[in-house]
XYZ file of C-alpha atoms in Angstrom:
567
model
C 0.029 -0.008 -0.055
C 1.345 3.492 -0.927
C 2.287 5.836 1.999
C -0.543 8.230 1.103
C -3.134 5.439 1.380
C -1.714 4.293 4.645
C -1.888 7.707 6.266
C -5.510 8.027 4.919
C -6.602 4.772 6.425
C -4.978 5.732 9.720
C -6.874 9.051 9.734
C -10.085 7.306 9.122
C -9.638 5.321 12.333
C -8.507 8.522 14.202
C -11.596 10.468 13.078
C -13.893 7.498 14.048
C -15.041 6.877 10.567
C -14.102 3.219 10.749
C -13.047 1.115 13.822
C -9.608 -0.665 14.390
C -11.332 -4.025 13.763
C -12.811 -2.746 10.502
C -9.360 -1.610 9.481
C -7.660 -4.922 10.193
C -10.365 -6.795 8.151
C -10.038 -4.168 5.299
C -6.203 -4.393 5.280
C -6.343 -8.228 5.225
C -8.784 -8.164 2.181
C -6.926 -5.337 0.448
C -3.618 -7.362 0.719
C -5.302 -10.246 -0.926
C -7.207 -8.568 -3.595
C -5.566 -5.171 -4.296
C -7.392 -2.698 -6.505
C -9.052 0.575 -5.541
C -8.801 1.383 -1.700
C -11.861 3.673 -1.828
C -13.881 1.166 -3.829
C -13.201 -1.638 -1.323
C -14.158 0.559 1.623
C -17.434 1.355 0.023
C -18.143 -2.304 -0.988
C -17.541 -3.433 2.583
C -20.202 -0.805 3.728
C -17.856 0.942 6.133
C -18.671 4.285 4.597
C -21.062 5.846 1.960
C -19.555 6.765 -1.246
C -20.388 10.535 -1.122
C -19.158 10.768 2.481
C -15.861 9.108 1.631
C -15.322 11.391 -1.439
C -16.023 14.428 0.761
C -13.542 13.203 3.254
C -10.938 12.677 0.528
C -11.619 16.085 -0.919
C -10.773 17.629 2.445
C -7.785 15.406 3.294
C -6.111 15.973 -0.139
C -7.366 19.499 -0.718
C -8.848 18.366 -4.141
C -12.348 19.745 -5.236
C -15.195 17.249 -5.556
C -16.999 18.127 -8.709
C -20.407 17.048 -10.531
C -18.636 15.559 -13.686
C -21.971 15.213 -15.535
C -22.397 18.949 -15.589
C -19.243 19.442 -17.707
C -19.265 19.455 -21.440
C -15.974 18.021 -22.901
C -14.621 18.512 -26.316
C -13.396 15.747 -28.533
C -9.846 17.345 -28.455
C -9.555 16.990 -24.741
C -11.087 13.424 -24.695
C -8.433 12.469 -27.362
C -5.650 13.241 -24.939
C -6.320 10.019 -23.056
C -7.100 6.699 -25.076
C -10.644 5.465 -24.611
C -9.350 1.924 -23.337
C -6.955 3.637 -20.901
C -9.749 5.993 -19.635
C -12.099 3.065 -19.179
C -9.479 0.813 -17.396
C -8.375 3.503 -15.000
C -11.845 5.013 -14.597
C -10.703 8.494 -15.239
C -11.916 11.251 -17.809
C -10.008 14.290 -18.967
C -11.982 17.486 -18.391
C -9.887 20.516 -19.449
C -6.301 21.639 -20.438
C -4.470 24.691 -19.672
C -0.990 25.158 -20.744
C 0.779 21.931 -19.838
C -1.816 21.001 -17.127
C -4.514 18.415 -17.816
C -7.338 18.229 -15.418
C -8.613 14.659 -14.903
C -11.673 13.483 -12.821
C -11.057 10.252 -10.845
C -13.024 8.385 -8.069
C -9.728 7.083 -6.668
C -7.368 10.055 -6.026
C -5.076 7.970 -3.752
C -3.826 5.832 -6.672
C -0.934 7.892 -7.601
C 0.456 5.201 -9.949
C -2.465 6.017 -12.233
C -1.427 9.584 -12.569
C 2.165 8.683 -13.342
C 0.967 6.453 -16.130
C -1.214 9.275 -17.503
C 1.601 11.756 -17.316
C 3.823 9.430 -19.335
C 1.151 8.769 -21.982
C -0.137 12.239 -22.402
C 3.082 14.064 -21.816
C 1.211 16.477 -19.655
C 1.202 17.185 -15.855
C -2.074 15.749 -14.296
C -4.194 17.783 -12.095
C -6.738 15.324 -10.377
C -10.175 16.355 -9.190
C -12.641 13.876 -7.459
C -15.864 12.697 -8.838
C -18.464 10.050 -7.535
C -17.747 6.766 -9.100
C -21.376 6.271 -10.447
C -21.409 9.708 -12.077
C -17.930 9.073 -13.478
C -19.067 5.924 -15.124
C -21.938 7.525 -16.672
C -19.604 10.288 -17.999
C -17.432 7.677 -19.520
C -20.372 6.028 -21.120
C -21.596 9.332 -22.569
C -18.314 10.594 -23.784
C -16.376 7.477 -24.849
C -19.390 5.355 -26.203
C -18.781 3.325 -29.262
C -20.602 4.621 -32.429
C -23.635 2.642 -33.299
C -22.205 2.608 -36.755
C -18.997 1.275 -35.970
C -17.127 0.219 -39.342
C -15.806 -3.071 -40.155
C -12.509 -1.696 -40.656
C -12.262 -0.301 -37.186
C -13.147 -3.840 -35.819
C -10.586 -5.567 -37.874
C -7.879 -3.207 -37.124
C -8.543 -3.361 -33.387
C -6.638 -5.770 -31.013
C -7.956 -9.280 -30.369
C -10.726 -9.525 -27.815
C -9.485 -11.737 -25.088
C -12.496 -10.960 -22.841
C -14.633 -13.413 -24.771
C -14.187 -17.227 -24.280
C -16.167 -20.142 -25.649
C -17.486 -21.885 -22.655
C -18.085 -25.227 -24.431
C -17.540 -25.912 -28.093
C -18.014 -29.250 -29.593
C -17.011 -29.165 -33.279
C -18.154 -31.500 -35.649
C -15.672 -33.061 -38.142
C -15.535 -30.719 -41.092
C -14.349 -31.892 -44.479
C -13.898 -28.507 -46.056
C -10.504 -27.502 -44.843
C -10.598 -24.040 -46.638
C -13.741 -23.013 -44.746
C -12.469 -24.190 -41.446
C -9.247 -22.312 -42.058
C -11.149 -19.046 -43.132
C -13.465 -18.875 -40.152
C -10.646 -19.222 -37.612
C -8.801 -16.274 -39.169
C -8.373 -13.106 -37.233
C -10.728 -10.909 -39.070
C -13.687 -13.308 -38.761
C -13.052 -14.009 -35.189
C -12.798 -10.320 -34.411
C -15.969 -9.598 -36.206
C -18.019 -12.274 -34.600
C -16.702 -11.523 -31.021
C -17.374 -7.909 -31.664
C -21.042 -8.834 -32.564
C -21.430 -10.930 -29.399
C -19.896 -8.428 -27.118
C -21.801 -5.511 -28.437
C -24.921 -7.407 -28.024
C -24.228 -7.883 -24.303
C -23.156 -4.401 -23.803
C -26.209 -2.875 -25.489
C -28.404 -5.321 -23.442
C -29.926 -6.487 -26.855
C -32.515 -9.245 -26.762
C -31.897 -10.430 -30.385
C -29.113 -10.020 -32.971
C -30.085 -10.197 -36.623
C -27.375 -10.984 -39.122
C -28.533 -10.702 -42.807
C -27.307 -10.827 -46.290
C -28.659 -7.950 -48.541
C -28.116 -7.249 -52.171
C -25.024 -5.189 -51.980
C -23.660 -5.887 -48.405
C -24.293 -7.612 -45.162
C -25.854 -5.942 -41.987
C -26.089 -6.530 -38.238
C -29.071 -5.339 -36.389
C -29.813 -5.340 -32.576
C -33.186 -5.386 -30.975
C -32.841 -3.033 -28.073
C -35.804 -2.410 -25.783
C -38.070 -4.082 -28.288
C -36.850 -1.958 -31.208
C -34.462 -3.023 -34.116
C -31.433 -0.835 -34.654
C -28.953 -1.108 -37.450
C -25.418 -1.463 -35.891
C -23.238 -1.780 -38.867
C -22.765 -3.292 -42.275
C -19.884 -5.406 -43.598
C -18.862 -6.727 -47.131
C -20.814 -9.647 -48.709
C -17.518 -11.420 -48.965
C -17.266 -12.135 -45.279
C -20.742 -13.047 -44.652
C -20.497 -16.898 -45.248
C -17.437 -16.958 -43.163
C -19.235 -15.076 -40.213
C -22.274 -17.541 -40.564
C -19.899 -20.625 -40.734
C -18.070 -19.394 -37.557
C -21.336 -19.026 -35.607
C -22.503 -22.445 -36.914
C -19.198 -24.088 -35.755
C -19.602 -22.450 -32.184
C -23.185 -23.718 -32.018
C -22.330 -27.236 -33.162
C -24.573 -26.944 -36.484
C -23.752 -28.486 -39.953
C -21.742 -25.740 -41.787
C -22.343 -27.761 -45.100
C -26.132 -27.535 -44.780
C -27.555 -24.445 -46.544
C -31.108 -25.568 -47.657
C -32.822 -26.396 -44.357
C -33.407 -24.330 -41.129
C -31.296 -25.214 -38.231
C -31.481 -24.493 -34.502
C -28.726 -24.492 -31.791
C -27.245 -22.795 -28.955
C -23.882 -21.924 -27.265
C -22.506 -20.234 -24.279
C -19.831 -17.611 -24.046
C -17.990 -15.982 -21.063
C -17.907 -12.347 -21.822
C -15.895 -10.248 -19.359
C -16.667 -12.719 -16.568
C -20.263 -13.136 -17.281
C -21.852 -16.458 -18.747
C -24.211 -15.507 -21.578
C -26.260 -18.018 -23.610
C -26.990 -17.575 -27.255
C -29.848 -19.387 -28.985
C -29.246 -19.620 -32.701
C -31.836 -19.900 -35.526
C -30.546 -20.221 -39.166
C -33.116 -19.788 -41.967
C -32.508 -20.236 -45.538
C -33.697 -17.205 -47.743
C -33.545 -16.057 -51.319
C -30.355 -14.123 -50.867
C -28.706 -16.551 -48.453
C -28.944 -17.904 -44.992
C -30.223 -15.532 -42.244
C -29.134 -15.955 -38.517
C -31.028 -14.739 -35.597
C -29.476 -14.954 -32.090
C -31.398 -14.654 -28.964
C -29.343 -13.422 -26.128
C -29.895 -14.916 -22.763
C -27.858 -12.866 -20.242
C -28.438 -14.325 -16.928
C -26.659 -11.631 -15.021
C -29.318 -9.040 -16.406
C -32.475 -11.437 -15.864
C -34.597 -10.047 -13.344
C -36.247 -13.297 -11.939
C -37.720 -11.370 -9.053
C -41.546 -10.727 -8.900
C -41.030 -7.604 -6.761
C -38.644 -6.078 -9.459
C -40.405 -6.767 -12.820
C -42.431 -3.528 -12.428
C -45.965 -4.819 -11.568
C -48.252 -2.717 -9.351
C -48.164 -3.857 -5.589
C -51.885 -4.909 -5.436
C -51.416 -7.231 -8.549
C -48.077 -8.664 -7.156
C -49.763 -9.495 -3.739
C -52.598 -11.297 -5.336
C -50.445 -13.136 -7.709
C -48.117 -14.263 -4.807
C -51.183 -15.475 -2.727
C -52.510 -17.535 -5.706
C -49.056 -18.877 -6.648
C -48.982 -20.485 -3.070
C -52.232 -22.515 -3.998
C -51.586 -26.228 -3.567
C -53.493 -27.049 -6.800
C -54.972 -25.356 -9.782
C -53.604 -23.485 -12.761
C -52.267 -19.966 -13.323
C -51.924 -18.634 -16.900
C -49.740 -15.981 -18.286
C -50.767 -14.428 -21.602
C -49.533 -11.980 -24.046
C -47.862 -11.672 -27.517
C -44.455 -13.058 -28.209
C -41.605 -11.104 -26.474
C -43.952 -9.616 -23.717
C -41.909 -11.380 -20.897
C -44.144 -14.257 -20.193
C -41.422 -16.777 -19.564
C -39.559 -14.294 -17.238
C -42.637 -13.880 -15.219
C -43.135 -17.665 -14.939
C -39.694 -18.171 -13.954
C -40.032 -15.560 -11.200
C -43.153 -17.224 -9.891
C -41.222 -20.490 -9.755
C -38.387 -18.815 -7.866
C -40.862 -17.197 -5.341
C -42.592 -20.429 -4.538
C -39.489 -22.775 -4.615
C -38.568 -24.712 -1.458
C -36.561 -27.885 -1.095
C -39.821 -29.528 0.123
C -41.477 -28.997 -3.281
C -40.906 -31.072 -6.434
C -41.080 -28.642 -9.236
C -40.667 -29.786 -12.830
C -40.969 -27.761 -15.958
C -41.332 -28.845 -19.735
C -40.141 -26.080 -22.064
C -39.295 -25.405 -25.792
C -36.634 -24.318 -25.279
C -35.239 -23.913 -21.862
C -34.094 -20.318 -21.576
C -32.586 -20.101 -18.105
C -31.455 -23.117 -15.894
C -33.128 -22.572 -12.408
C -31.229 -24.227 -9.489
C -33.196 -26.925 -7.594
C -35.880 -27.255 -10.394
C -36.016 -30.122 -12.827
C -36.354 -28.806 -16.403
C -37.198 -30.729 -19.424
C -36.597 -29.649 -23.138
C -39.146 -30.841 -25.611
C -37.890 -32.588 -28.754
C -40.535 -33.364 -31.338
C -38.086 -35.228 -33.661
C -37.983 -38.119 -30.990
C -41.802 -37.691 -29.948
C -41.102 -35.606 -26.798
C -43.987 -33.130 -27.149
C -45.472 -31.027 -24.411
C -48.354 -33.521 -24.105
C -46.128 -36.669 -23.997
C -43.705 -34.982 -21.582
C -46.680 -34.071 -19.222
C -47.623 -37.653 -19.029
C -44.236 -38.767 -17.906
C -44.018 -35.948 -15.412
C -47.227 -36.927 -13.675
C -45.425 -40.157 -12.835
C -42.466 -38.171 -11.172
C -44.691 -37.179 -8.110
C -44.580 -33.314 -8.854
C -46.060 -30.588 -6.718
C -45.679 -27.939 -9.245
C -45.538 -28.357 -13.003
C -44.742 -25.467 -15.702
C -45.720 -26.086 -19.136
C -43.962 -23.736 -21.639
C -46.940 -23.102 -23.774
C -50.555 -24.432 -24.253
C -50.747 -24.983 -28.051
C -53.431 -27.651 -28.527
C -56.208 -29.417 -26.757
C -54.180 -32.476 -25.983
C -51.868 -30.232 -23.914
C -54.450 -28.356 -22.165
C -56.547 -31.401 -21.335
C -53.661 -33.220 -19.402
C -52.679 -29.730 -17.754
C -56.342 -29.308 -16.576
C -56.433 -32.897 -15.285
C -53.233 -32.386 -13.532
C -54.571 -29.185 -11.930
C -57.810 -31.139 -10.832
C -55.690 -33.934 -9.340
C -53.799 -31.748 -6.810
C -50.938 -30.081 -8.707
C -50.289 -26.402 -9.391
C -49.743 -25.887 -13.055
C -48.261 -22.852 -14.488
C -48.383 -22.074 -18.246
C -48.690 -19.435 -21.077
C -51.196 -18.924 -23.672
C -51.198 -16.550 -26.719
C -54.259 -14.283 -26.004
C -54.424 -10.427 -25.783
C -56.409 -10.030 -22.443
C -56.783 -12.004 -19.316
C -60.555 -12.493 -19.758
C -59.916 -13.500 -23.429
C -57.997 -16.486 -22.195
C -61.236 -17.996 -20.879
C -62.676 -17.709 -24.351
C -59.629 -19.067 -25.931
C -59.780 -22.100 -23.793
C -63.423 -22.778 -24.648
C -62.736 -22.371 -28.338
C -60.091 -25.084 -27.880
C -62.742 -27.372 -26.599
C -62.488 -27.089 -22.910
C -65.693 -27.301 -20.938
C -66.678 -24.073 -18.985
C -67.064 -26.096 -15.747
C -63.514 -27.376 -16.053
C -62.102 -23.848 -16.511
C -64.071 -22.502 -13.472
C -62.916 -25.446 -11.341
C -59.112 -25.334 -12.251
C -57.987 -21.755 -13.146
C -56.828 -19.741 -10.186
C -55.882 -16.595 -12.039
C -54.800 -15.258 -15.431
C -52.228 -12.697 -15.981
C -51.962 -10.645 -19.131
C -48.920 -8.465 -19.855
C -46.951 -6.239 -22.157
C -43.616 -4.610 -22.097
C -43.268 -0.776 -22.760
C -40.132 1.222 -23.042
C -39.010 3.364 -20.231
C -38.347 7.086 -20.794
C -34.639 7.999 -20.428
C -34.218 9.680 -17.141
C -31.411 11.986 -18.471
C -33.355 13.599 -21.260
C -37.180 13.078 -20.792
C -38.964 16.428 -20.873
C -42.432 17.456 -19.692
C -45.245 18.463 -22.303
C -48.704 19.612 -22.114
C -51.466 17.174 -22.864
C -54.818 18.645 -23.831
C -57.695 18.470 -21.478
C -59.810 16.428 -24.061
C -57.185 13.649 -24.314
C -56.750 13.570 -20.470
C -60.521 13.037 -20.078
C -60.645 10.460 -22.848
C -57.839 8.309 -21.426
C -58.491 9.066 -17.770
C -55.242 10.956 -17.033
C -55.316 12.850 -13.756
C -55.565 16.719 -14.237
C -52.374 17.266 -11.941
C -50.144 14.697 -13.521
C -47.102 15.830 -15.315
C -46.752 13.972 -18.493
C -43.325 13.500 -20.098
C -42.130 12.760 -23.650
C -38.946 11.338 -25.102
C -36.204 13.735 -26.392
C -33.093 11.852 -27.065
C -29.430 11.997 -25.797
C -26.132 10.282 -26.226
C -26.899 7.938 -23.240
C -30.044 6.499 -24.940
C -28.609 6.710 -28.605
C -31.013 9.633 -29.261
C -34.088 7.326 -28.826
C -35.436 8.902 -25.775
C -35.920 5.514 -24.192
C -33.753 3.211 -21.856
C -34.896 -0.014 -20.653
C -38.469 -1.510 -20.345
C -41.037 -2.094 -17.722
C -44.003 -4.505 -17.599
C -47.715 -3.673 -17.751
C -50.152 -6.182 -16.404
C -53.699 -7.013 -15.624
C -54.566 -9.921 -13.279
C -57.856 -11.731 -13.534
C -58.376 -13.638 -10.039
C -61.196 -16.046 -10.335
C -63.475 -15.535 -7.312
C -66.961 -17.097 -6.880
C -68.612 -14.428 -8.982
C -66.291 -14.846 -11.983
C -66.531 -18.643 -11.739
C -70.372 -18.373 -11.893
C -69.980 -16.196 -15.067
C -67.622 -18.651 -16.693
C -70.120 -21.608 -15.852
C -72.762 -19.585 -17.493
C -70.518 -19.307 -20.576
C -70.685 -15.373 -20.321
C -68.697 -13.580 -23.078
C -65.475 -11.822 -22.366
C -66.818 -8.389 -22.024
C -68.974 -9.375 -19.134
C -66.248 -11.232 -17.376
C -64.046 -8.097 -17.854
C -66.667 -5.915 -16.565
C -67.125 -7.930 -13.415
C -63.529 -8.116 -12.832
C -62.948 -4.337 -13.127
C -65.829 -3.818 -10.659
C -63.819 -5.991 -8.169
C -60.789 -3.791 -8.741
C -58.919 -5.343 -11.594
C -56.563 -2.794 -13.299
C -56.589 -3.278 -16.967
C -53.468 -3.178 -19.271
C -54.491 0.318 -20.589
C -55.180 1.593 -17.018
C -51.796 0.059 -15.783
C -50.036 2.021 -18.658
C -51.796 5.333 -17.889
C -50.658 4.862 -14.209
C -47.036 4.554 -15.221
C -47.500 7.442 -17.620
C -48.603 9.645 -14.744
C -45.539 8.363 -12.651
C -43.288 9.607 -15.497
C -41.945 6.132 -16.178
C -43.049 5.784 -19.846
C -44.673 8.061 -22.571
C -48.265 8.266 -24.026
C -47.038 6.995 -27.304
C -45.629 3.820 -25.803
C -49.004 3.282 -23.684
C -51.153 3.646 -26.891
C -48.755 1.466 -29.021
C -48.982 -1.721 -26.739
C -52.501 -1.374 -25.442
C -55.979 -0.832 -27.030
C -59.059 0.961 -26.170
C -60.871 -2.350 -25.578
C -58.097 -3.153 -23.030
C -59.188 -0.076 -20.805
């Protein structure tokens, strides 16, 4: 430990900020791990970040600044290479004569300043910034362009932060193809595609061959964005590289193929699901990104309103019956079901799932992947599962009468069954089941509750701005008069989209005595919905308006994913 750091830790004890026992534990851990002294103090919970930074500011006579308020020119940013700025978590702010002012959250690390002086040829004048704000400033000022060129990727150094966790290569006869896909440009490009997908929190990656070039698009917050293009000549090599990683047949170009692989990207295990589809111009690849570290498998953190969460939790603890989750593809149904399973899981419960495919592996839960080629369908898997003494069964999707028939019989015989169904509203699921051939009395006897959900984009907190909504629109949509409504603006942090992240909208139909009676009477969807609303059910449109009034999303988003009938 540097003498300056040693003196500072002693001062913390003298001033009563930390105890001698805490100092001993800290020094022991610091000796083993090294790294940033201030970050470790904050990580251990001995001191709050802002308090520590203010203490450092007084001790070192270095000002504490709000780095996000400073506009930095490209010339100043260019004085410290991007990779070095991210590595040391510093950002240059201004230059006067031979003195370069640099913001840091670790002013005790004098070795960093010595390196910066050697590289920049300037004298470093450090100022202090909060680590969280500094990271945001780095993201804003040093972000990669969404239109990164292929030349920049290929010229860059190799990406050692990506590692294939498991790769089982088939014997490939075409040695030329195998040699080409292992060459540096192809490896760099594919690694860059994977890494950027994780960094941008993309849910899907589309790699396509067009008439004159190839392109890569990312689906971020539910919207496709073109990232970059590359020459047609490299397309087949990129596709073949991905096929080899996913253990697919690189010599097959006429039939669709599906596979998956896992990568370790900067210490995070990320699964990629691969779909290859032949088209007129050539094969198209779509990668579904399953980043476990970013998956919110927690009911309380998905964004549902408190009343809905409480009712869903109560129903999910039922010893038997069926809970359905409905909504279009990509509305987060599987995430919700996984979150329910995590909430109800105990070692005393035997929980089995049958899915197509398994998206996340849940500890302590038995998961079965369907395989129609060998006859393992949802229905056949369900029959076998019932002989495994289950307490809870999750069926990935109800697609046909055979599956729903077995699922309902399972619910009737003392099992809790979770599943998804493709309908637009919670009450519409009842009508859908009747149309599939299920008797109304069976529905009323087994269904505990139905959750309908959608995902809406969240407004970027850094650039959203208020705007006035007419009184007529407020009255028509039921928006409170006093509510401040925001609209998207766009900034560097959200790639000028005005949105960052998504949140769920939900309506939950709990089947009480009155709702069951209406189902037994074969009442239509509208009557069931009216009764549920009278009992306090919040519809998708109403939930959207509520989040609009809270400033979470925009009016355009609410109207985009909900309809007037869902009000």
